[in-house]
């Protein structure tokens, strides 16, 4: 179930990015914004590979901090700023 949702999500993102490159610059900006938002998922996905007993190790803690920074900056700061400026 989760794997099919992930595949569908990435299919939509890639399709939107390619369509943006061929349709107009505005769609390209939206596609790039969508891809930059997904950057924070990299840290979360790597952190999820660790078992619960290993979460107190140094690397999962660093991944959690990087996820938090990327999530706050890209999704909670950049996304509203983009919508207020260009929306």
PDB file of C-alpha atoms in Angstrom:
ATOM      1  CA  UNK A   1       0.000   0.000   0.000  1.00  0.00           C
ATOM      2  CA  UNK A   2       2.676   2.491   1.048  1.00  0.00           C
ATOM      3  CA  UNK A   3       4.944   1.568  -1.864  1.00  0.00           C
ATOM      4  CA  UNK A   4       2.149   2.192  -4.396  1.00  0.00           C
ATOM      5  CA  UNK A   5       1.423   5.585  -2.797  1.00  0.00           C
ATOM      6  CA  UNK A   6       5.104   6.525  -2.983  1.00  0.00           C
ATOM      7  CA  UNK A   7       5.278   5.495  -6.649  1.00  0.00           C
ATOM      8  CA  UNK A   8       2.126   7.477  -7.448  1.00  0.00           C
ATOM      9  CA  UNK A   9       3.455  10.515  -5.579  1.00  0.00           C
ATOM     10  CA  UNK A  10       6.744  10.467  -7.487  1.00  0.00           C
ATOM     11  CA  UNK A  11       4.959   9.882 -10.795  1.00  0.00           C
ATOM     12  CA  UNK A  12       2.846  12.998 -10.233  1.00  0.00           C
ATOM     13  CA  UNK A  13       5.875  15.087  -9.194  1.00  0.00           C
ATOM     14  CA  UNK A  14       7.975  14.027 -12.196  1.00  0.00           C
ATOM     15  CA  UNK A  15       5.061  14.506 -14.598  1.00  0.00           C
ATOM     16  CA  UNK A  16       4.418  17.991 -13.210  1.00  0.00           C
ATOM     17  CA  UNK A  17       8.071  18.923 -13.511  1.00  0.00           C
ATOM     18  CA  UNK A  18       8.318  17.717 -17.123  1.00  0.00           C
ATOM     19  CA  UNK A  19       5.038  19.414 -18.034  1.00  0.00           C
ATOM     20  CA  UNK A  20       6.314  22.612 -16.469  1.00  0.00           C
ATOM     21  CA  UNK A  21       9.423  22.554 -18.640  1.00  0.00           C
ATOM     22  CA  UNK A  22       7.293  22.303 -21.784  1.00  0.00           C
ATOM     23  CA  UNK A  23       4.291  24.497 -20.954  1.00  0.00           C
ATOM     24  CA  UNK A  24       5.423  27.719 -19.313  1.00  0.00           C
ATOM     25  CA  UNK A  25       7.895  29.243 -16.926  1.00  0.00           C
ATOM     26  CA  UNK A  26       5.273  29.564 -14.186  1.00  0.00           C
ATOM     27  CA  UNK A  27       4.683  25.839 -14.175  1.00  0.00           C
ATOM     28  CA  UNK A  28       8.426  25.280 -14.060  1.00  0.00           C
ATOM     29  CA  UNK A  29       8.667  27.422 -10.934  1.00  0.00           C
ATOM     30  CA  UNK A  30       5.884  25.426  -9.299  1.00  0.00           C
ATOM     31  CA  UNK A  31       7.624  22.184 -10.275  1.00  0.00           C
ATOM     32  CA  UNK A  32      10.927  23.368  -8.841  1.00  0.00           C
ATOM     33  CA  UNK A  33       9.195  24.444  -5.657  1.00  0.00           C
ATOM     34  CA  UNK A  34       7.609  21.007  -5.393  1.00  0.00           C
ATOM     35  CA  UNK A  35      10.965  19.304  -5.855  1.00  0.00           C
ATOM     36  CA  UNK A  36      12.642  21.543  -3.302  1.00  0.00           C
ATOM     37  CA  UNK A  37       9.920  20.701  -0.794  1.00  0.00           C
ATOM     38  CA  UNK A  38      10.679  17.006  -1.296  1.00  0.00           C
ATOM     39  CA  UNK A  39      14.307  17.600  -0.281  1.00  0.00           C
ATOM     40  CA  UNK A  40      13.367  17.254   3.390  1.00  0.00           C
ATOM     41  CA  UNK A  41      11.996  13.756   2.746  1.00  0.00           C
ATOM     42  CA  UNK A  42      15.501  12.450   2.056  1.00  0.00           C
ATOM     43  CA  UNK A  43      16.514  12.869   5.694  1.00  0.00           C
ATOM     44  CA  UNK A  44      13.257  11.399   6.987  1.00  0.00           C
ATOM     45  CA  UNK A  45      13.503   8.321   4.761  1.00  0.00           C
ATOM     46  CA  UNK A  46      17.076   7.580   5.823  1.00  0.00           C
ATOM     47  CA  UNK A  47      16.133   8.037   9.463  1.00  0.00           C
ATOM     48  CA  UNK A  48      13.257   5.555   9.075  1.00  0.00           C
ATOM     49  CA  UNK A  49      15.757   2.856   8.083  1.00  0.00           C
ATOM     50  CA  UNK A  50      16.970   2.671  11.682  1.00  0.00           C
ATOM     51  CA  UNK A  51      15.405   0.463  14.304  1.00  0.00           C
ATOM     52  CA  UNK A  52      13.866   2.080  17.402  1.00  0.00           C
ATOM     53  CA  UNK A  53      16.732   0.857  19.535  1.00  0.00           C
ATOM     54  CA  UNK A  54      19.232   2.658  17.275  1.00  0.00           C
ATOM     55  CA  UNK A  55      17.554   6.079  17.309  1.00  0.00           C
ATOM     56  CA  UNK A  56      19.793   7.344  20.111  1.00  0.00           C
ATOM     57  CA  UNK A  57      22.891   6.931  17.944  1.00  0.00           C
ATOM     58  CA  UNK A  58      24.647   9.955  16.468  1.00  0.00           C
ATOM     59  CA  UNK A  59      23.670   9.579  12.778  1.00  0.00           C
ATOM     60  CA  UNK A  60      19.883   9.197  13.307  1.00  0.00           C
ATOM     61  CA  UNK A  61      19.975  12.241  15.581  1.00  0.00           C
ATOM     62  CA  UNK A  62      21.808  14.267  12.929  1.00  0.00           C
ATOM     63  CA  UNK A  63      19.286  13.108  10.309  1.00  0.00           C
ATOM     64  CA  UNK A  64      16.424  14.188  12.571  1.00  0.00           C
ATOM     65  CA  UNK A  65      17.956  17.650  13.027  1.00  0.00           C
ATOM     66  CA  UNK A  66      18.586  18.039   9.275  1.00  0.00           C
ATOM     67  CA  UNK A  67      15.008  16.942   8.554  1.00  0.00           C
ATOM     68  CA  UNK A  68      13.654  19.491  11.012  1.00  0.00           C
ATOM     69  CA  UNK A  69      15.732  22.329   9.529  1.00  0.00           C
ATOM     70  CA  UNK A  70      14.861  21.419   5.933  1.00  0.00           C
ATOM     71  CA  UNK A  71      11.170  20.921   6.755  1.00  0.00           C
ATOM     72  CA  UNK A  72      10.816  24.228   8.572  1.00  0.00           C
ATOM     73  CA  UNK A  73      12.735  26.238   5.997  1.00  0.00           C
ATOM     74  CA  UNK A  74      11.347  24.683   2.805  1.00  0.00           C
ATOM     75  CA  UNK A  75       7.781  23.840   3.760  1.00  0.00           C
ATOM     76  CA  UNK A  76       6.908  26.357   6.450  1.00  0.00           C
ATOM     77  CA  UNK A  77       8.881  29.387   5.228  1.00  0.00           C
ATOM     78  CA  UNK A  78       9.465  29.077   1.477  1.00  0.00           C
ATOM     79  CA  UNK A  79       6.093  27.615   0.509  1.00  0.00           C
ATOM     80  CA  UNK A  80       3.937  30.378   2.092  1.00  0.00           C
ATOM     81  CA  UNK A  81       6.377  33.035   0.873  1.00  0.00           C
ATOM     82  CA  UNK A  82       6.105  31.698  -2.671  1.00  0.00           C
ATOM     83  CA  UNK A  83       2.305  31.606  -2.575  1.00  0.00           C
ATOM     84  CA  UNK A  84       2.036  35.133  -1.161  1.00  0.00           C
ATOM     85  CA  UNK A  85       4.516  36.514  -3.653  1.00  0.00           C
ATOM     86  CA  UNK A  86       3.436  34.717  -6.837  1.00  0.00           C
ATOM     87  CA  UNK A  87       0.008  33.324  -5.980  1.00  0.00           C
TER      88      UNK A  87
END
